[in-house]
Amino acid sequence: MDISLMITVIAAFATPMILARFNIKLLPTSVAEIIVGIIIGKSCLNLVHIDSILTNMSTFGVILLLFLSGMEIDFSLFKKNNAPLTKLEQKQADDTPKITPVQVAVLAYALSFAAAFALAFLFKFTGLFTNVLLATILFSTIALGVVISVLKENELLSRPLGQTILLIAVLGEIVPLLSLTIYSSVVAGRGSQIWLIGLLFIAGAMIFRHFRWFFPALSKFNKSTTQIDMRLSFAVIITLVVLAEHVGAENILGAFVAGIVIKLLSPSESTQQKLDAIGYGFLIPFFFILTGVKLDIPSLLADPKTIVLIPLFFLAFVLAKLPAFFGLRLRFKRQNAMAGAILSGTTITLVLAVLTVAEDLKVITSQQSGAFLIAGILTCLFGPLCFNRLLSSEPEDMKKTTVHIIGANLVTINATERLNSDWYDVSIYTHKQENYDTYRYKGNVSLLTSIDPKDLIDSSVFDTDILVLGYTDPQMNVNLALKAKEYGVKRVICELENTDPQSMSEMDHKLASAGVETLNIFDTNVGLMSAVIETPSTLQMITGNSRLYEVVVNNAKFDGIEVSQIPFVENITISRIFRNGKAISPHGSTQIRLGDHILFSCDKDIMPRLRAVLSKMNE
């Protein structure tokens, strides 16, 4: 084993530790690894000397990097929902902007690509960099991994703005990668064989077709000693990488297509985690660190032209993406459109791959390559910083959960007073004049002229996120609940009271089939009475300041963290975690997962803050 290999491995381990120790969040790990490589490489300490082993590790690293980039594409964003819309969904669709995130992203990236070509031509005109096609490819790239991490940090991946920026970043990897493949084939004298690249995509499609069954059936034949999911993944990677090289394409295109194929096969979360561990935990750091090792900063700065090129390339990376503002502006407010355009100027991952190919083709000098690389590093600092400063909430991000309650009585009025006004927008309806006169001063109570479902639809009573049927007449509640589900209300809660067991069973079955949640007052009182007898503190927990709550984990930032790391954990008591319908008794090292329902007790002033953190959609 070579000492350079040992130093590189130690550097790969130390880099994230240093970032965590000094709480450096602005600097992406990949950029930090390049900087560490510069320090231990020929620019500073000259401790690492690249040999065949390190070269191969770096090659495997860039292949895994592009493979995992392909796996990061969320293809559901491109899908059209062919299921028929409910009446409520149709009404909501009519009220939303007509232009979709996909349309905005395609237009925004098309404008950016045109700007990249114009800037590349300007560099040729001035004589600073004469390769127009290569410059266009470089200026049009976007660092998908960096963009995703910034969007996750700001909890935007489930929001229209985040989805649109993510789609722009996806195009910023796919289009330059395909362009690079065509460009390298032509430069290498294989232009007449470009059509062979189609075989790569045909092979990917055939692998997808023949292995669609694989991951759903994985548990039947997978063992810890075989790790068959890893074997398939690397079989696909190596097959498509070798095929790409044989048809005249770049190996990174084969790796990228392999990532897309595995993503479409819908691997389990554990498989994705293992691939991330092999890639980001072992091989990919070699690529970034050795990129920094090879960079000779003193030689670059000794060349006056290179000193000029670094800020000019940086400006070109940023300016090429600014036209995306006009596409984003069609759907989002000015400030966020500019923030998204600037974040799209962040680039490093594919720039490194393009520069590697360009150096192999001898179409770029080491000084020019170094200038592009340093400019790319600067965008990774500038883009996220400006995005975080400019970002503000869109009106659709600040929408509260609407709750409509039909039936004004002591129970419904007092229940609404306990709901947090920062989270819920509550309206109560009744068609009884005496109830309206009694309770209209205690809440947002409206008088209905009719309880007929058609009239309720016309008056927008069913236009809500949650509908609660709180009348004392169970049959009326059941009828309204079924009509509401038919209309398209997502959550319907139906109260059933004073109903004989046989009728109750029939109603429960009918409501459960329709997806309606039922609340049986008799069963609730019986359960509460027995709970109070067995556990006297139950009543205090329900009625006092410290109450029992439930929160659903939707924030991807907390997927996989331990219970002991949950925010405000010192102020809450977690009793159960429900995962896929099964109860888990948690302890400090229990890992939470997306979709977990956490049942906990705490003071009522803690609950809104914890819910704001855990339940915010970010996946």
C-alpha positions as a printed NumPy array, in Angstrom:
array([[  0.   ,   0.   ,   0.   ],
       [  1.215,   3.482,  -0.862],
       [  1.51 ,   6.263,   1.707],
       [ -0.331,   8.615,  -0.659],
       [ -3.334,   6.279,  -0.5  ],
       [ -3.227,   6.356,   3.3  ],
       [ -3.051,  10.166,   3.408],
       [ -5.968,  10.455,   0.964],
       [ -8.123,   8.096,   3.03 ],
       [ -7.315,  10.013,   6.224],
       [ -8.122,  13.296,   4.473],
       [-11.471,  11.868,   3.307],
       [-12.305,  10.934,   6.901],
       [-11.108,  14.213,   8.425],
       [-12.884,  16.604,   6.028],
       [-16.516,  16.085,   7.18 ],
       [-15.316,  15.868,  10.789],
       [-13.729,  19.302,  10.493],
       [-16.876,  20.729,   8.87 ],
       [-19.002,  19.333,  11.71 ],
       [-16.577,  20.402,  14.437],
       [-16.559,  24.029,  13.337],
       [-20.209,  24.003,  12.197],
       [-19.331,  25.005,   8.622],
       [-22.632,  24.63 ,   6.763],
       [-22.023,  27.044,   3.905],
       [-19.316,  24.908,   2.288],
       [-20.515,  21.777,   0.406],
       [-18.564,  18.662,   1.361],
       [-17.397,  18.146,  -2.227],
       [-15.888,  21.638,  -2.347],
       [-14.274,  21.132,   1.06 ],
       [-12.692,  17.9  ,  -0.223],
       [-11.248,  19.723,  -3.231],
       [ -9.785,  22.364,  -0.907],
       [ -8.276,  19.658,   1.317],
       [ -6.801,  18.088,  -1.826],
       [ -5.234,  21.425,  -2.74 ],
       [ -3.66 ,  21.62 ,   0.726],
       [ -2.146,  18.11 ,   0.649],
       [ -1.336,  18.228,  -3.076],
       [  1.199,  19.938,  -5.268],
       [ -0.158,  23.421,  -4.515],
       [  0.84 ,  23.323,  -0.823],
       [  2.263,  20.411,   1.165],
       [  2.885,  18.045,  -1.786],
       [  2.181,  15.003,   0.387],
       [  0.169,  13.024,  -2.154],
       [  1.554,  11.746,  -5.445],
       [ -0.943,  10.191,  -7.815],
       [ -0.214,   6.641,  -8.965],
       [ -2.208,   3.988, -10.814],
       [ -4.1  ,   2.93 ,  -7.681],
       [ -5.258,   6.456,  -6.89 ],
       [ -6.068,   7.057, -10.541],
       [ -8.333,   3.996, -10.614],
       [ -9.973,   4.987,  -7.325],
       [-10.66 ,   8.452,  -8.746],
       [-12.148,   6.913, -11.916],
       [-14.412,   4.646,  -9.879],
       [-15.336,   7.697,  -7.782],
       [-16.54 ,   9.784, -10.737],
       [-18.46 ,   6.774, -12.088],
       [-20.239,   6.334,  -8.743],
       [-20.833,  10.096,  -8.55 ],
       [-22.634,  10.172, -11.902],
       [-24.471,   6.951, -11.051],
       [-25.834,   8.46 ,  -7.824],
       [-26.654,  11.675,  -9.698],
       [-28.855,   9.606, -11.995],
       [-30.509,   8.079,  -8.949],
       [-31.296,  11.524,  -7.543],
       [-33.742,  12.316, -10.357],
       [-37.336,  12.273,  -9.116],
       [-39.244,  11.023, -12.154],
       [-42.599,  11.479, -10.426],
       [-42.226,  15.195, -11.155],
       [-42.501,  14.435, -14.867],
       [-45.516,  12.142, -14.544],
       [-49.024,  13.166, -15.402],
       [-51.732,  11.95 , -13.053],
       [-54.132,  10.076, -15.321],
       [-56.552,   9.283, -12.511],
       [-59.836,  11.147, -12.843],
       [-60.012,  14.256, -10.689],
       [-62.618,  14.58 ,  -7.971],
       [-64.842,  17.63 ,  -8.083],
       [-62.79 ,  19.261,  -5.334],
       [-59.489,  18.521,  -7.114],
       [-60.898,  19.93 , -10.34 ],
       [-61.995,  23.081,  -8.548],
       [-58.576,  23.454,  -6.898],
       [-56.877,  22.856, -10.246],
       [-58.931,  25.664, -11.769],
       [-57.684,  28.003,  -9.026],
       [-53.973,  27.141,  -9.375],
       [-51.567,  28.636, -11.934],
       [-51.972,  27.021, -15.36 ],
       [-48.235,  26.731, -16.016],
       [-46.704,  23.676, -14.371],
       [-43.267,  23.308, -12.726],
       [-42.151,  21.146, -15.69 ],
       [-43.084,  23.857, -18.201],
       [-41.397,  26.556, -16.117],
       [-38.234,  24.448, -15.735],
       [-37.959,  23.619, -19.448],
       [-38.39 ,  27.272, -20.428],
       [-35.981,  28.493, -17.735],
       [-33.258,  26.022, -18.71 ],
       [-33.733,  26.683, -22.44 ],
       [-33.115,  30.382, -21.785],
       [-30.04 ,  29.499, -19.693],
       [-28.634,  27.215, -22.375],
       [-29.068,  29.954, -24.994],
       [-27.289,  32.396, -22.679],
       [-24.468,  29.869, -22.16 ],
       [-23.973,  29.664, -25.931],
       [-23.975,  33.465, -26.259],
       [-21.382,  33.823, -23.5  ],
       [-19.229,  31.071, -25.06 ],
       [-19.319,  32.931, -28.373],
       [-18.355,  36.142, -26.559],
       [-15.299,  34.397, -25.076],
       [-14.323,  33.244, -28.572],
       [-14.806,  36.743, -29.96 ],
       [-12.479,  38.206, -27.309],
       [ -9.956,  35.392, -27.779],
       [-10.005,  34.402, -24.103],
       [-11.37 ,  30.902, -24.76 ],
       [-11.991,  29.841, -28.328],
       [-13.748,  26.474, -27.928],
       [-17.395,  27.583, -28.169],
       [-19.   ,  24.152, -27.85 ],
       [-16.961,  23.12 , -24.813],
       [-17.581,  26.471, -23.113],
       [-21.337,  26.166, -23.789],
       [-21.395,  22.733, -22.169],
       [-19.468,  23.977, -19.131],
       [-21.522,  27.159, -18.659],
       [-24.808,  25.211, -18.907],
       [-23.991,  22.674, -16.168],
       [-25.693,  22.714, -12.756],
       [-24.584,  20.884,  -9.606],
       [-27.66 ,  18.713,  -8.935],
       [-26.297,  17.358,  -5.649],
       [-25.541,  20.81 ,  -4.242],
       [-28.941,  22.147,  -5.338],
       [-30.743,  19.219,  -3.686],
       [-28.88 ,  19.754,  -0.398],
       [-29.776,  23.471,  -0.385],
       [-33.437,  22.73 ,  -1.153],
       [-33.546,  20.113,   1.601],
       [-31.968,  22.52 ,   4.068],
       [-34.701,  25.067,   3.258],
       [-37.452,  22.385,   3.279],
       [-38.506,  23.152,  -0.288],
       [-38.442,  19.816,  -2.1  ],
       [-42.209,  19.314,  -1.77 ],
       [-43.019,  22.925,  -2.703],
       [-43.64 ,  24.077,  -6.289],
       [-40.64 ,  26.429,  -6.128],
       [-38.306,  23.668,  -4.929],
       [-39.649,  21.164,  -7.458],
       [-39.148,  23.648, -10.285],
       [-35.557,  24.475,  -9.284],
       [-34.865,  20.74 ,  -8.908],
       [-36.143,  20.102, -12.444],
       [-33.921,  22.88 , -13.788],
       [-30.952,  21.248, -12.04 ],
       [-31.881,  17.848, -13.493],
       [-31.868,  19.361, -16.989],
       [-28.558,  21.012, -16.061],
       [-27.03 ,  17.545, -15.724],
       [-28.809,  15.62 , -18.48 ],
       [-28.455,  18.116, -21.337],
       [-24.732,  18.948, -20.818],
       [-23.945,  15.251, -20.323],
       [-25.592,  14.284, -23.607],
       [-23.971,  17.286, -25.308],
       [-20.573,  16.231, -23.949],
       [-21.064,  12.724, -25.32 ],
       [-21.823,  14.013, -28.805],
       [-19.011,  16.579, -28.623],
       [-16.367,  14.071, -27.486],
       [-17.421,  11.588, -30.182],
       [-17.027,  14.202, -32.904],
       [-13.686,  15.486, -31.573],
       [-12.348,  11.92 , -31.242],
       [-13.263,  11.23 , -34.886],
       [-16.207,   8.961, -34.115],
       [-18.899,  11.318, -35.384],
       [-20.23 ,   8.797, -37.885],
       [-20.821,   6.336, -35.04 ],
       [-22.896,   8.643, -32.8  ],
       [-25.981,   6.6  , -33.608],
       [-24.418,   3.705, -31.698],
       [-24.965,   5.647, -28.471],
       [-28.617,   4.757, -28.862],
       [-27.64 ,   1.17 , -28.067],
       [-26.736,   2.335, -24.561],
       [-30.277,   3.541, -23.915],
       [-31.752,   0.427, -25.516],
       [-29.635,  -1.71 , -23.18 ],
       [-30.814,   0.349, -20.201],
       [-34.439,  -0.102, -21.265],
       [-33.955,  -3.878, -21.63 ],
       [-32.395,  -4.14 , -18.16 ],
       [-35.307,  -2.172, -16.73 ],
       [-37.854,  -4.345, -18.488],
       [-36.339,  -7.655, -17.369],
       [-35.654,  -6.675, -13.755],
       [-38.835,  -4.792, -12.776],
       [-39.674,  -7.715, -10.503],
       [-36.336,  -7.647,  -8.695],
       [-36.69 ,  -5.208,  -5.791],
       [-40.31 ,  -6.098,  -4.866],
       [-39.207,  -9.735,  -4.558],
       [-35.816,  -8.97 ,  -2.982],
       [-36.701, -10.206,   0.509],
       [-37.294, -13.729,  -0.804],
       [-33.693, -14.4  ,  -1.792],
       [-31.506, -11.662,  -0.301],
       [-29.079, -12.492,   2.527],
       [-26.634, -10.443,   4.522],
       [-23.854, -12.587,   3.076],
       [-24.951, -12.078,  -0.542],
       [-26.234,  -8.469,  -0.669],
       [-27.827,  -9.328,  -4.001],
       [-29.194,  -5.801,  -4.453],
       [-25.632,  -4.442,  -4.431],
       [-24.552,  -7.097,  -6.905],
       [-27.31 ,  -6.148,  -9.339],
       [-26.522,  -2.429,  -8.981],
       [-22.84 ,  -2.88 ,  -9.767],
       [-23.59 ,  -5.357, -12.544],
       [-25.776,  -2.677, -14.182],
       [-23.132,   0.03 , -13.608],
       [-20.236,  -1.961, -15.083],
       [-22.322,  -3.303, -17.982],
       [-23.497,   0.146, -19.087],
       [-20.135,   1.827, -18.439],
       [-18.296,  -0.772, -20.579],
       [-20.995,  -0.578, -23.259],
       [-20.756,   3.227, -23.271],
       [-17.015,   3.067, -23.898],
       [-17.45 ,   0.513, -26.698],
       [-20.095,   2.568, -28.557],
       [-17.97 ,   5.706, -28.422],
       [-19.656,   7.439, -25.487],
       [-18.082,   8.555, -22.222],
       [-18.106,   6.152, -19.297],
       [-19.829,   8.775, -17.16 ],
       [-22.853,   8.668, -19.503],
       [-23.079,   4.915, -18.954],
       [-22.894,   5.461, -15.189],
       [-25.597,   8.141, -15.356],
       [-27.922,   5.879, -17.383],
       [-27.248,   3.069, -14.889],
       [-28.373,   5.379, -12.076],
       [-31.579,   6.16 , -13.945],
       [-32.264,   2.451, -14.529],
       [-31.775,   1.528, -10.865],
       [-33.914,   4.494,  -9.788],
       [-36.745,   3.391, -12.073],
       [-36.542,  -0.12 , -10.61 ],
       [-37.637,   1.472,  -7.286],
       [-35.015,   0.101,  -4.889],
       [-35.75 ,   0.041,  -1.185],
       [-34.529,   2.782,   1.082],
       [-31.923,   0.448,   2.578],
       [-30.503,  -0.278,  -0.891],
       [-30.192,   3.426,  -1.635],
       [-28.492,   3.98 ,   1.7  ],
       [-25.956,   1.23 ,   0.988],
       [-25.185,   2.691,  -2.439],
       [-24.768,   6.144,  -0.885],
       [-22.458,   4.63 ,   1.734],
       [-20.218,   2.999,  -0.895],
       [-20.225,   6.09 ,  -3.08 ],
       [-20.069,   9.071,  -0.739],
       [-18.477,   7.12 ,   2.097],
       [-15.624,   5.568,   0.109],
       [-15.036,   6.148,  -3.61 ],
       [-16.381,   9.618,  -4.437],
       [-14.102,  11.461,  -1.952],
       [-11.108,  10.107,  -3.915],
       [-12.344,  11.921,  -7.022],
       [-12.818,  15.275,  -5.293],
       [ -9.665,  15.132,  -3.18 ],
       [ -7.444,  14.054,  -6.084],
       [ -8.94 ,  16.808,  -8.218],
       [ -7.565,  19.248,  -5.662],
       [ -4.275,  17.338,  -5.44 ],
       [ -3.684,  17.729,  -9.196],
       [ -4.454,  21.446,  -9.114],
       [ -1.277,  23.564,  -9.162],
       [ -2.414,  26.936,  -7.795],
       [  1.047,  28.629,  -7.902],
       [  1.443,  27.798, -11.594],
       [ -2.074,  29.025, -12.339],
       [ -1.548,  32.322, -10.559],
       [  1.784,  32.772, -12.317],
       [ -0.075,  33.043, -15.621],
       [ -1.698,  36.532, -15.962],
       [ -4.277,  35.17 , -18.426],
       [ -5.45 ,  32.566, -15.911],
       [ -5.87 ,  35.24 , -13.238],
       [ -8.152,  37.082, -15.647],
       [-10.052,  33.937, -16.644],
       [-11.029,  32.879, -13.098],
       [-13.373,  35.841, -12.337],
       [-14.61 ,  35.887, -15.947],
       [-15.51 ,  32.193, -15.881],
       [-17.204,  32.7  , -12.509],
       [-19.299,  35.546, -13.941],
       [-20.134,  33.416, -16.971],
       [-21.354,  30.528, -14.769],
       [-23.648,  32.93 , -12.903],
       [-24.766,  35.074, -15.861],
       [-25.607,  32.008, -17.967],
       [-28.319,  31.036, -15.46 ],
       [-29.797,  34.498, -14.828],
       [-32.194,  34.245, -17.834],
       [-33.875,  31.419, -15.892],
       [-35.371,  34.293, -13.881],
       [-37.797,  35.04 , -16.707],
       [-39.043,  31.454, -16.744],
       [-39.368,  31.25 , -12.954],
       [-41.102,  34.65 , -12.895],
       [-44.075,  33.156, -14.768],
       [-45.068,  31.284, -11.607],
       [-43.152,  32.742,  -8.66 ],
       [-42.622,  36.177,  -7.219],
       [-39.68 ,  38.282,  -8.32 ],
       [-37.456,  37.688,  -5.294],
       [-37.767,  33.902,  -5.388],
       [-37.358,  33.805,  -9.159],
       [-34.027,  35.594,  -8.802],
       [-33.019,  33.317,  -5.902],
       [-33.749,  30.232,  -8.01 ],
       [-31.832,  31.598, -11.007],
       [-28.75 ,  32.327,  -8.881],
       [-28.868,  28.911,  -7.187],
       [-28.984,  27.327, -10.654],
       [-25.619,  28.977, -11.302],
       [-24.065,  26.602,  -8.761],
       [-21.888,  24.089, -10.573],
       [-19.043,  21.735,  -9.734],
       [-19.892,  18.047, -10.194],
       [-20.326,  17.824, -13.95 ],
       [-17.756,  20.572, -14.53 ],
       [-15.132,  18.255, -13.081],
       [-16.289,  15.39 , -15.294],
       [-16.321,  17.622, -18.394],
       [-12.842,  18.951, -17.634],
       [-11.531,  15.401, -17.172],
       [-12.878,  14.424, -20.602],
       [-11.632,  17.66 , -22.187],
       [ -8.106,  17.126, -20.844],
       [ -8.098,  13.562, -22.185],
       [ -9.138,  14.91 , -25.61 ],
       [ -6.376,  17.568, -25.407],
       [ -8.867,  20.373, -26.192],
       [ -8.138,  22.406, -23.055],
       [ -4.952,  23.452, -21.269],
       [ -4.253,  22.746, -17.613],
       [ -4.386,  26.491, -16.899],
       [ -7.818,  26.85 , -18.491],
       [ -9.044,  23.733, -16.712],
       [ -7.809,  25.093, -13.376],
       [ -9.521,  28.427, -13.993],
       [-12.834,  26.663, -14.728],
       [-12.437,  24.543, -11.612],
       [-11.727,  27.469,  -9.264],
       [-14.625,  29.419, -10.797],
       [-16.898,  26.406, -10.197],
       [-15.807,  26.264,  -6.555],
       [-16.684,  29.94 ,  -6.159],
       [-20.209,  29.339,  -7.504],
       [-20.752,  26.72 ,  -4.788],
       [-20.135,  29.429,  -2.192],
       [-21.934,  32.265,  -3.951],
       [-25.102,  30.446,  -5.108],
       [-26.328,  28.941,  -1.817],
       [-25.444,  32.092,   0.135],
       [-27.451,  34.364,  -2.182],
       [-30.333,  31.88 ,  -2.336],
       [-30.653,  31.769,   1.451],
       [-30.548,  35.565,   1.626],
       [-33.147,  36.141,  -1.104],
       [-35.6  ,  33.297,  -0.385],
       [-38.991,  34.267,   1.015],
       [-42.239,  32.371,   1.471],
       [-44.644,  32.037,  -1.419],
       [-48.357,  32.542,  -0.614],
       [-48.996,  28.825,  -1.215],
       [-46.294,  27.937,   1.35 ],
       [-48.031,  29.84 ,   4.144],
       [-51.475,  28.255,   3.723],
       [-53.025,  26.89 ,   6.916],
       [-54.887,  23.59 ,   7.147],
       [-58.554,  24.387,   6.692],
       [-61.02 ,  22.645,   9.017],
       [-64.769,  22.879,   8.425],
       [-67.062,  21.532,  11.145],
       [-70.755,  20.935,  10.453],
       [-72.592,  21.037,  13.738],
       [-72.274,  23.745,  16.406],
       [-72.43 ,  22.405,  19.959],
       [-70.441,  22.467,  23.177],
       [-68.086,  19.705,  22.011],
       [-67.218,  21.157,  18.597],
       [-66.935,  24.743,  19.888],
       [-64.598,  23.787,  22.733],
       [-62.581,  21.427,  20.523],
       [-61.84 ,  24.223,  18.052],
       [-60.609,  26.476,  20.861],
       [-57.811,  23.953,  21.498],
       [-56.611,  23.94 ,  17.896],
       [-53.553,  26.084,  17.216],
       [-54.584,  29.131,  15.19 ],
       [-51.142,  29.25 ,  13.524],
       [-51.797,  25.861,  11.935],
       [-55.554,  25.622,  11.458],
       [-58.152,  27.861,   9.855],
       [-61.406,  26.665,  11.454],
       [-64.981,  27.396,  10.401],
       [-68.114,  25.98 ,  12.035],
       [-71.474,  25.612,  10.26 ],
       [-74.973,  24.881,  11.495],
       [-78.433,  25.053,   9.978],
       [-80.125,  25.409,  13.354],
       [-80.976,  29.012,  14.218],
       [-80.926,  28.418,  17.995],
       [-77.427,  26.897,  17.879],
       [-76.196,  29.739,  15.71 ],
       [-77.577,  32.336,  18.133],
       [-75.966,  30.505,  21.072],
       [-72.45 ,  29.979,  19.716],
       [-71.812,  32.626,  17.053],
       [-69.976,  34.827,  19.568],
       [-67.581,  32.045,  20.569],
       [-66.09 ,  31.234,  17.17 ],
       [-66.283,  31.517,  13.402],
       [-69.832,  30.127,  13.173],
       [-71.944,  30.464,  10.015],
       [-75.655,  29.769,   9.545],
       [-76.595,  27.454,   6.678],
       [-79.877,  27.788,   4.864],
       [-79.794,  24.111,   3.868],
       [-77.997,  20.93 ,   4.864],
       [-78.413,  19.378,   1.418],
       [-75.   ,  18.191,   0.06 ],
       [-75.51 ,  20.048,  -3.231],
       [-76.063,  23.312,  -1.357],
       [-73.016,  22.614,   0.839],
       [-70.9  ,  22.174,  -2.289],
       [-72.257,  25.351,  -3.841],
       [-71.479,  27.309,  -0.656],
       [-67.901,  25.838,  -0.531],
       [-68.438,  24.08 ,   2.813],
       [-66.867,  20.92 ,   1.34 ],
       [-63.863,  22.909,   0.037],
       [-61.627,  22.039,   2.969],
       [-58.673,  19.904,   4.027],
       [-60.533,  18.35 ,   6.972],
       [-64.312,  18.032,   7.368],
       [-65.815,  17.126,  10.745],
       [-69.45 ,  16.002,  10.994],
       [-70.564,  16.791,  14.529],
       [-74.339,  16.526,  14.454],
       [-76.12 ,  14.372,  17.036],
       [-78.006,  12.63 ,  14.202],
       [-75.659,   9.789,  13.127],
       [-77.49 ,   9.051,   9.877],
       [-77.152,  12.685,   8.797],
       [-73.439,  12.592,   9.596],
       [-72.986,   9.377,   7.602],
       [-74.79 ,  10.731,   4.53 ],
       [-72.799,  13.959,   4.561],
       [-69.525,  12.098,   5.154],
       [-70.063,   9.843,   2.127],
       [-70.991,  12.79 ,  -0.097],
       [-67.927,  14.706,   1.107],
       [-65.587,  11.792,   0.243],
       [-67.28 ,  11.479,  -3.13 ],
       [-66.656,  15.191,  -3.69 ],
       [-62.957,  14.711,  -2.861],
       [-62.371,  15.895,   0.716],
       [-59.138,  14.222,   1.883],
       [-59.989,  13.788,   5.568],
       [-63.544,  13.341,   6.805],
       [-64.215,  12.694,  10.504],
       [-67.692,  11.462,  11.318],
       [-69.142,  11.456,  14.838],
       [-71.493,   8.572,  15.66 ],
       [-73.632,   8.844,  18.775],
       [-76.59 ,   6.996,  20.319],
       [-76.499,   4.254,  17.706],
       [-77.474,   0.622,  18.32 ],
       [-74.692,  -1.974,  17.806],
       [-76.125,  -3.45 ,  14.595],
       [-76.589,  -0.069,  12.928],
       [-73.163,   0.985,  14.204],
       [-71.5  ,  -2.022,  12.561],
       [-73.184,  -1.309,   9.229],
       [-72.248,   2.383,   9.382],
       [-68.653,   1.611,  10.376],
       [-68.228,  -0.755,   7.438],
       [-69.745,   1.701,   4.965],
       [-67.642,   4.623,   6.253],
       [-64.416,   2.6  ,   6.448],
       [-64.866,   1.486,   2.832],
       [-65.125,   5.139,   1.812],
       [-62.077,   6.157,   3.847],
       [-63.999,   8.096,   6.503],
       [-62.63 ,   8.282,  10.041],
       [-65.255,   7.564,  12.703],
       [-65.519,   8.833,  16.249],
       [-67.789,   6.762,  18.481],
       [-68.61 ,   8.816,  21.566],
       [-69.739,   5.775,  23.588],
       [-66.573,   3.755,  22.832],
       [-64.435,   6.838,  23.485],
       [-66.006,   7.41 ,  26.898],
       [-65.655,   3.728,  27.814],
       [-62.   ,   3.742,  26.781],
       [-61.311,   6.958,  28.645],
       [-63.047,   5.702,  31.81 ],
       [-61.008,   2.48 ,  31.858],
       [-57.803,   4.403,  31.133],
       [-58.448,   6.801,  34.017],
       [-59.126,   3.882,  36.385],
       [-55.926,   2.112,  35.355],
       [-53.776,   5.238,  34.9  ],
       [-55.013,   8.218,  36.931],
       [-52.705,  10.667,  35.146],
       [-54.441,  10.008,  31.805],
       [-57.157,  12.554,  32.561],
       [-54.577,  15.192,  33.444],
       [-52.715,  14.413,  30.23 ],
       [-55.84 ,  14.94 ,  28.122],
       [-57.354,  17.933,  29.881],
       [-54.343,  19.691,  31.451],
       [-51.53 ,  21.773,  30.04 ],
       [-49.496,  18.678,  29.169],
       [-51.427,  16.776,  26.52 ],
       [-51.084,  13.827,  24.16 ],
       [-50.239,  14.688,  20.534],
       [-49.389,  12.985,  17.272],
       [-47.08 ,  14.243,  14.544],
       [-46.244,  12.654,  11.192],
       [-42.601,  12.807,  10.09 ],
       [-42.621,  14.358,   6.606],
       [-39.319,  16.243,   6.798],
       [-36.587,  14.326,   4.961],
       [-33.94 ,  16.042,   7.091],
       [-34.964,  13.811,  10.008],
       [-35.182,  10.532,   8.096],
       [-32.813,   8.11 ,   9.821],
       [-31.902,  10.243,  12.839],
       [-32.17 ,   8.798,  16.314],
       [-34.979,   9.667,  18.716],
       [-32.438,  11.286,  21.039],
       [-31.69 ,  13.852,  18.3  ],
       [-35.294,  15.007,  17.804],
       [-35.681,  18.75 ,  18.477],
       [-37.072,  19.582,  21.951],
       [-36.646,  15.918,  22.923],
       [-35.829,  16.975,  26.487],
       [-39.314,  18.551,  26.758],
       [-41.397,  15.69 ,  25.349],
       [-42.21 ,  12.103,  26.274],
       [-42.58 ,   9.722,  23.326],
       [-44.866,   6.788,  24.106],
       [-45.168,   5.079,  20.718],
       [-44.039,   5.313,  17.111],
       [-46.462,   3.874,  14.562],
       [-44.728,   2.721,  11.363],
       [-46.741,   1.094,   8.576],
       [-49.547,   0.471,  11.049],
       [-47.317,  -1.276,  13.581],
       [-46.463,   0.135,  17.017],
       [-42.812,   0.538,  18.041],
       [-41.69 ,   1.122,  21.616],
       [-38.987,   3.757,  21.152],
       [-35.704,   4.234,  22.959],
       [-32.938,   6.79 ,  22.532],
       [-31.211,   5.025,  19.632],
       [-34.396,   4.194,  17.7  ],
       [-34.191,   5.688,  14.199],
       [-37.226,   7.556,  12.917],
       [-38.34 ,   7.219,   9.298],
       [-40.375,   9.264,   6.856],
       [-44.067,   8.623,   7.425],
       [-43.674,   7.636,  11.089],
       [-46.533,   8.681,  13.367],
       [-44.985,   9.786,  16.668],
       [-47.292,   9.753,  19.688],
       [-45.97 ,  11.981,  22.458],
       [-46.981,  14.163,  25.388],
       [-45.697,  17.645,  26.118],
       [-46.813,  21.124,  27.129],
       [-49.103,  22.676,  24.547],
       [-46.642,  25.492,  23.787],
       [-44.005,  22.957,  22.638],
       [-46.272,  21.061,  20.229],
       [-46.534,  23.754,  17.461],
       [-42.761,  24.169,  17.302],
       [-42.107,  20.427,  17.119],
       [-44.796,  19.939,  14.497],
       [-43.375,  22.824,  12.449],
       [-40.033,  21.038,  12.308],
       [-41.048,  17.392,  11.825],
       [-44.214,  17.521,   9.743],
       [-43.109,  20.069,   7.154],
       [-42.989,  18.335,   3.792],
       [-39.41 ,  18.044,   2.49 ],
       [-38.952,  14.946,   0.361]])
